[in-house]
Short mmCIF file of C-alpha atoms in Angstrom, two decimals:
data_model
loop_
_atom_site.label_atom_id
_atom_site.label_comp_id
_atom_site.label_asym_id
_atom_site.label_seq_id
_atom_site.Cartn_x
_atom_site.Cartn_y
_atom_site.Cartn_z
CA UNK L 1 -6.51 -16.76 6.69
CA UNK L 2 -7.69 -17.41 3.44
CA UNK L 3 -5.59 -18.10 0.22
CA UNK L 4 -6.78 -18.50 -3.77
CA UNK L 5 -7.22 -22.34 -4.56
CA UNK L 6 -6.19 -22.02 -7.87
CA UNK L 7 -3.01 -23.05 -9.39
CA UNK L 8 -1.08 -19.61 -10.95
CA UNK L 9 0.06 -20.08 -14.88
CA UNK L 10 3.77 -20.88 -14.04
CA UNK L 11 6.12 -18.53 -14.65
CA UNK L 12 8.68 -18.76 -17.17
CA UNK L 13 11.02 -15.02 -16.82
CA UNK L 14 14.01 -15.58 -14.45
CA UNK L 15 13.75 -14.69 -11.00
CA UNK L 16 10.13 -13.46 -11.08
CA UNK L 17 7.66 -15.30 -9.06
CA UNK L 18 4.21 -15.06 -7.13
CA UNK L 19 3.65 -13.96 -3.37
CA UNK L 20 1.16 -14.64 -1.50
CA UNK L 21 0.00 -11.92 0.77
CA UNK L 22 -1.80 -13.61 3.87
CA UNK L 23 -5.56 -12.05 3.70
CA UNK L 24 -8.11 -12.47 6.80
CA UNK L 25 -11.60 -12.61 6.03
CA UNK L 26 -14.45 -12.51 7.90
CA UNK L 27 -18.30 -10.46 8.35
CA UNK L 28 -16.44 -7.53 8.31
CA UNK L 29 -14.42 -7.75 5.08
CA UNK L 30 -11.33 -8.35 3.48
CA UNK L 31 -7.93 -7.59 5.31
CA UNK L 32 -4.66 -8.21 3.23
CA UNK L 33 -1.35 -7.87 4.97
CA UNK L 34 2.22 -6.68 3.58
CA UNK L 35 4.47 -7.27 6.67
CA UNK L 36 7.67 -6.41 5.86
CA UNK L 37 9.62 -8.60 8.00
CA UNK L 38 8.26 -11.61 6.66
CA UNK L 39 8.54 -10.41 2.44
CA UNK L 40 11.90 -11.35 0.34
CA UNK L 41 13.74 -8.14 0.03
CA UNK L 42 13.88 -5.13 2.37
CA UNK L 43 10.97 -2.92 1.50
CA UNK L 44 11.96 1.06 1.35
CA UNK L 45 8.83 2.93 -0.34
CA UNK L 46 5.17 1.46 -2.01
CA UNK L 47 3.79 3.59 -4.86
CA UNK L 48 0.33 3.59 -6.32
CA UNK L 49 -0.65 3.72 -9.99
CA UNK L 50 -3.92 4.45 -10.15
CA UNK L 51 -6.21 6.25 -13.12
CA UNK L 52 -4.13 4.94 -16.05
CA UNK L 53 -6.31 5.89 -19.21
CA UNK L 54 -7.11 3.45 -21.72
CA UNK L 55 -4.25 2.71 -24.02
CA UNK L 56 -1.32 4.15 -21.57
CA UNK L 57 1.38 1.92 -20.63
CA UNK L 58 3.79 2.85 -17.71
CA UNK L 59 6.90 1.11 -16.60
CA UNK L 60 8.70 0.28 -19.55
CA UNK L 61 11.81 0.07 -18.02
CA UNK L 62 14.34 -3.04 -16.24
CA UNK L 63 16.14 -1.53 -13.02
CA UNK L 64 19.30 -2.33 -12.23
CA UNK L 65 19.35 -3.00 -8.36
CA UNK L 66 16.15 -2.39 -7.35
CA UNK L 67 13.16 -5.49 -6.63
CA UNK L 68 9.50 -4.75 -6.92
CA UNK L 69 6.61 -6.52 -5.74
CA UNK L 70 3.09 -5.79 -7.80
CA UNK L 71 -0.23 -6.39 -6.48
CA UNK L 72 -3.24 -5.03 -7.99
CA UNK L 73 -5.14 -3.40 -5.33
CA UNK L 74 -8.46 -3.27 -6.95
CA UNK L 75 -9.08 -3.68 -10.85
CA UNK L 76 -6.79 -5.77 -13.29
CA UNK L 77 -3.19 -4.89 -14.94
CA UNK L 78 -1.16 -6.48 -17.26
CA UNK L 79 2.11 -6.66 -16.93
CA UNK L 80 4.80 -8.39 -19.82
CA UNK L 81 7.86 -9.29 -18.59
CA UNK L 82 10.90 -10.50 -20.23
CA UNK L 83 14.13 -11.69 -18.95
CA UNK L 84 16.17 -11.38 -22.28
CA UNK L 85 15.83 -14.93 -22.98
CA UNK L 86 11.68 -15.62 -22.03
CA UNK L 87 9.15 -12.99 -21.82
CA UNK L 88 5.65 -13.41 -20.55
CA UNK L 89 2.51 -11.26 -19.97
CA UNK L 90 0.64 -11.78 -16.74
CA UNK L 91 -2.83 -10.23 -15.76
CA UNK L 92 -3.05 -8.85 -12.05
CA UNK L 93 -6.47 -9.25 -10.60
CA UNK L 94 -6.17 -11.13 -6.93
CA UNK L 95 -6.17 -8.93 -4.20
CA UNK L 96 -3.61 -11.52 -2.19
CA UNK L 97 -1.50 -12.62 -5.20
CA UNK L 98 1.43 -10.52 -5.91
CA UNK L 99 4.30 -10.54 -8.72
CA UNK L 100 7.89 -10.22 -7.58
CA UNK L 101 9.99 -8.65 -10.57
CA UNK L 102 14.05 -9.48 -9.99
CA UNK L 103 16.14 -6.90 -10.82
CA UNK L 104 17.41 -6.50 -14.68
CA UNK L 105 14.22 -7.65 -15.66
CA UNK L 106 12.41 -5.28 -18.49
CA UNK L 107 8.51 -4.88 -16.96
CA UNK L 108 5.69 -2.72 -18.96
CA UNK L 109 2.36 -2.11 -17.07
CA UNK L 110 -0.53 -1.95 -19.50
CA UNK L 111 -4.58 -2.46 -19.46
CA UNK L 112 -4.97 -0.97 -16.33
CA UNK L 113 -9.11 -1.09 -15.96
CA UNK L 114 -10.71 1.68 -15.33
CA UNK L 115 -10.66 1.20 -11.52
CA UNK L 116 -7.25 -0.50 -11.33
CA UNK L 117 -4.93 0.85 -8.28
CA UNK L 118 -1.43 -1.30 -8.78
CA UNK L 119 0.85 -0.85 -5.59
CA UNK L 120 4.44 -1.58 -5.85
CA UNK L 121 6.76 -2.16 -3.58
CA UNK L 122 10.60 -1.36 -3.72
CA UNK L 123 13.50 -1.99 -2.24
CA UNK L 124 15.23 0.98 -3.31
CA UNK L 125 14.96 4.42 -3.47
CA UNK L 126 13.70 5.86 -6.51
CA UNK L 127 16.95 6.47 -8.71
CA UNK L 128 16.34 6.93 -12.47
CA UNK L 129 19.71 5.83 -13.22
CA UNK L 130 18.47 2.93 -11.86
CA UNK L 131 16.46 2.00 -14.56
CA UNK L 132 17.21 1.03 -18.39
CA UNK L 133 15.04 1.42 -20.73
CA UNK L 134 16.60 1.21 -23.97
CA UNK L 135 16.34 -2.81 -25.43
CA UNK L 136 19.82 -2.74 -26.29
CA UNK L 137 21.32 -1.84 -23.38
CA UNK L 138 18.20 -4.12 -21.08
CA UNK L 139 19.85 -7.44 -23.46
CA UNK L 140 23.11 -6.30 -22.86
CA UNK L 141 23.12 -5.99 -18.78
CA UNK L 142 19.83 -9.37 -18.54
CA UNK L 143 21.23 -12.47 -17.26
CA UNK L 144 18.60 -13.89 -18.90
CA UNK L 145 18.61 -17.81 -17.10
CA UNK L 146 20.15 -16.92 -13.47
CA UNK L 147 17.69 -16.96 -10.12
CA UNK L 148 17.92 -13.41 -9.29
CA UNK L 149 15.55 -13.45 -6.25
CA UNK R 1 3.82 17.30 -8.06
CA UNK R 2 0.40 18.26 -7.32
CA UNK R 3 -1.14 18.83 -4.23
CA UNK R 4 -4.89 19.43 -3.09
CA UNK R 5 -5.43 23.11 -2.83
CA UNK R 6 -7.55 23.66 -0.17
CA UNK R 7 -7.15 23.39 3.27
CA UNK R 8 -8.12 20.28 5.61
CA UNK R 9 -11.04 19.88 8.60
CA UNK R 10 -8.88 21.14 11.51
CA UNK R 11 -7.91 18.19 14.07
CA UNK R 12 -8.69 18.66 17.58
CA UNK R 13 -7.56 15.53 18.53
CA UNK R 14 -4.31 15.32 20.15
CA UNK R 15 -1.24 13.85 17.92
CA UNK R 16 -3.58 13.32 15.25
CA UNK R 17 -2.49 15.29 11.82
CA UNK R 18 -2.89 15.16 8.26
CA UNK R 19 -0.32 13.45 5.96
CA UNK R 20 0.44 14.86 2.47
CA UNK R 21 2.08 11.99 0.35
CA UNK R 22 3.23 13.27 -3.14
CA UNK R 23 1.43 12.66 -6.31
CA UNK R 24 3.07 12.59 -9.51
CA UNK R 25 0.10 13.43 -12.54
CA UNK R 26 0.25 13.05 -16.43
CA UNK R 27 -1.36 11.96 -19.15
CA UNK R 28 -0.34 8.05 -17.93
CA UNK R 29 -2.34 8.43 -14.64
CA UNK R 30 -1.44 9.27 -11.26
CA UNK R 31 1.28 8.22 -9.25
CA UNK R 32 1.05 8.50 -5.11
CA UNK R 33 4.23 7.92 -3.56
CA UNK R 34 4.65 6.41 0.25
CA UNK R 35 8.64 6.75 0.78
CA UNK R 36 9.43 5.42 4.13
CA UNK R 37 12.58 7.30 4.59
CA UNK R 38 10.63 10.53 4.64
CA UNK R 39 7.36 9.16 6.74
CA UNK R 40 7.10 10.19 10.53
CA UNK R 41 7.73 6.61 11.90
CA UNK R 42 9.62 3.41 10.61
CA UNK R 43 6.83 1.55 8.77
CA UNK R 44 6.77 -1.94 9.61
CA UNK R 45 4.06 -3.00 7.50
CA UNK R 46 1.14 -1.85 5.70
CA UNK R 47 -2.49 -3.85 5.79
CA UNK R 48 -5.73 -3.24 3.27
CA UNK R 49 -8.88 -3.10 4.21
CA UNK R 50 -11.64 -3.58 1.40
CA UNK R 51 -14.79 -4.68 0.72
CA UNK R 52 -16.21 -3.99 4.27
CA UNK R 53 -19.99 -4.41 4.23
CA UNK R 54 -22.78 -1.52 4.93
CA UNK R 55 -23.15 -1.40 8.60
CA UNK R 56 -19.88 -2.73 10.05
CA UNK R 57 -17.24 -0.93 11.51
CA UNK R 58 -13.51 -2.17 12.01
CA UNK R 59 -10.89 -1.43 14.42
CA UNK R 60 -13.00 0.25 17.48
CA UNK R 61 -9.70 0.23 19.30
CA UNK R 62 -6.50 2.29 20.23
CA UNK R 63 -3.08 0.99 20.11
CA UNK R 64 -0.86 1.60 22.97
CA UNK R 65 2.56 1.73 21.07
CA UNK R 66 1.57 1.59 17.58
CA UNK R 67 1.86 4.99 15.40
CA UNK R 68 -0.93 4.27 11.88
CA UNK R 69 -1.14 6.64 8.84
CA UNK R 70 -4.62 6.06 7.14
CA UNK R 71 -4.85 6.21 3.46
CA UNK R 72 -7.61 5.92 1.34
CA UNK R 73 -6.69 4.37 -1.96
CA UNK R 74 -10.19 4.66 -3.52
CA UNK R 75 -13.20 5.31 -2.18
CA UNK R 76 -13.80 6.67 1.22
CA UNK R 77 -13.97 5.96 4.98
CA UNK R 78 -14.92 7.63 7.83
CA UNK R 79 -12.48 7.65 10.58
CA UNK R 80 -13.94 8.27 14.26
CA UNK R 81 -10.93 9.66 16.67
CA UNK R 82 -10.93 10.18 20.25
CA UNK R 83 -7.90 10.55 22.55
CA UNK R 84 -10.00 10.82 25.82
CA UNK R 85 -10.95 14.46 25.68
CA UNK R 86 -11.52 15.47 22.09
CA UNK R 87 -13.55 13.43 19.95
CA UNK R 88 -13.76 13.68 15.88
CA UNK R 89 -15.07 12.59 12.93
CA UNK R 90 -12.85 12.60 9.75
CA UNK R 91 -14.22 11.35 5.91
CA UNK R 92 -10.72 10.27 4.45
CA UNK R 93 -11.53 10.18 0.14
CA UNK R 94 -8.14 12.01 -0.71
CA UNK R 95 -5.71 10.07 -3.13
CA UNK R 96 -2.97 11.78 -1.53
CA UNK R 97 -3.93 13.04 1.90
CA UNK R 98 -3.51 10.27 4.84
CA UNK R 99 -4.12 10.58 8.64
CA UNK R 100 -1.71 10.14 10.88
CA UNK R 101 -3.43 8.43 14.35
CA UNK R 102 -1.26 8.57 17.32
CA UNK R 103 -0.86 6.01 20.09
CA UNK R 104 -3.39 6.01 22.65
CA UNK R 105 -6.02 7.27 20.13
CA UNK R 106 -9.42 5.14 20.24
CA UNK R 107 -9.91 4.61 16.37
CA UNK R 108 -13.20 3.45 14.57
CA UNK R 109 -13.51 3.07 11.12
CA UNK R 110 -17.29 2.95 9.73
CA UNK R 111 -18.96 3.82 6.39
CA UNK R 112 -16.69 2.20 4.24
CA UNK R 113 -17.76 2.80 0.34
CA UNK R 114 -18.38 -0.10 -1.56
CA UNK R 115 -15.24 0.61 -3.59
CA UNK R 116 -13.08 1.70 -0.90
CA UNK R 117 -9.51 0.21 -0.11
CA UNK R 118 -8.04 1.73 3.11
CA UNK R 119 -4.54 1.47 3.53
CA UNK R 120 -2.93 1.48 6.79
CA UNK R 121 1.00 2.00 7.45
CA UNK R 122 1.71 0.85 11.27
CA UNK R 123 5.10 1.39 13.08
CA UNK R 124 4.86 -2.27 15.09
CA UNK R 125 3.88 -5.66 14.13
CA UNK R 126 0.49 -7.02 14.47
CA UNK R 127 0.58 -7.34 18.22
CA UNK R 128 -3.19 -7.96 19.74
CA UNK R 129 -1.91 -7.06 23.29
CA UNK R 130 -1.23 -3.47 22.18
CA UNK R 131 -5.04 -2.86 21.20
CA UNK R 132 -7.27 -1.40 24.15
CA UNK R 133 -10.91 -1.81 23.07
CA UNK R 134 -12.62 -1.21 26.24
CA UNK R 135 -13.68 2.34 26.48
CA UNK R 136 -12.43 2.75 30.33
CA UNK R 137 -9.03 0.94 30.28
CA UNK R 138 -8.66 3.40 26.97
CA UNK R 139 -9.61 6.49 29.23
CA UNK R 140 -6.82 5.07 31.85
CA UNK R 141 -4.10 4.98 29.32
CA UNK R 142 -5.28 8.32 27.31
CA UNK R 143 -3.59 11.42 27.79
CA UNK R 144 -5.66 13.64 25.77
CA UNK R 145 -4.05 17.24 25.70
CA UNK R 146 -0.19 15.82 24.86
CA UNK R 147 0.95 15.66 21.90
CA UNK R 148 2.30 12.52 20.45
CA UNK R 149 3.49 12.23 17.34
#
């Protein structure tokens, strides 16, 4: 197993943290594992964003309940998060580095590279009432300095 | 929701079948969706496979318990299946179609492209006393004609 030497830039935005997904290397590649029983929250569903043209930003939106878990798959995202009270933008680019996103945290998703494929994975359903997007209503429901995760 | 139109390779191999996951297109990119609660086995954890070099194959085994749905995030893989009696080869390069390999299946996965990422959704943890690499102990187990899944 084989991690990334590197420090991370720390993270500032409540409850939102790195993971490190255990990778195996050897002549025959790269092999990076999500096991679910060993991962923070109950995982339900994974989606891929992939072919994001330049300029598009997805996301957008806090969620109420639900956690995610970013990792960019191939290519390089950027993703800004903000907690209400500290917001920060993080590039994506390890394959075995992931971002954990706590719940009532606003996340946008933007400069995906051309050959970017972002997987995130949930621990809820997908439920659009779920998620807030409006900045009024994000401050109003952020906890903005609690450990969510 | 968009699908591919046309139809699939048929699969010969027994329990074997192609998986449709939905794909949500607009002018933000593509989204591919892997919802557990509608999947044809519990997903215990998903593994990616990437940057294998020219020449080398990977897995060259069945499983005698585990259920695997192959995806292809980008790029492609070919996927040689063989369940005793019928014997196939399968190019996965879909966004959105995945292959569903079921127990007792020998499995070999060769000509990876350079920018290919295959996913692979299992139904057991990583377990290496449920792999059966030798070709006769596989025939023992096999049961060819029944179907599985």
């Amino acid at each position: 197993m084989s991690g990334s030497g590197s420090k991370e830039e720390p993270l500032t935005v409540a409850g939102c943290r790195f993971w490190q997904f255990p990778t195996f290397a050897d002549q025959r590649g790269y092999l990076t594992v999500a096991d679910f029983a060993t991962m923070s929250f109950p995982v339900r569903r994974v989606f891929y964003i992939s072919q994001v043209p330049e300029g598009q930003t997805r996301a957008n939106h806090a969620q109420r309940e639900s956690k995610e878990l970013l990792l960019a798959i191939t290519g390089t995202v950027s993703v800004l998060i903000d907690d209400g009270r500290n917001r920060q933008s993080i590039v994506l680019w390890r394959r075995n580095v992931g971002l954990l996103i706590a719940p009532k945290t606003l996340c946008s998703l933007s400069h995906f590279s051309k050959d970017a494929v972002l997987a995130v994975f949930a621990s809820h359903p997908y439920d659009v009432a779920d998620q807030v997007g409006d900045y009024d209503e994000f401050l109003s429901i952020s906890v903005g300095n609690s450990q969510r995760l």
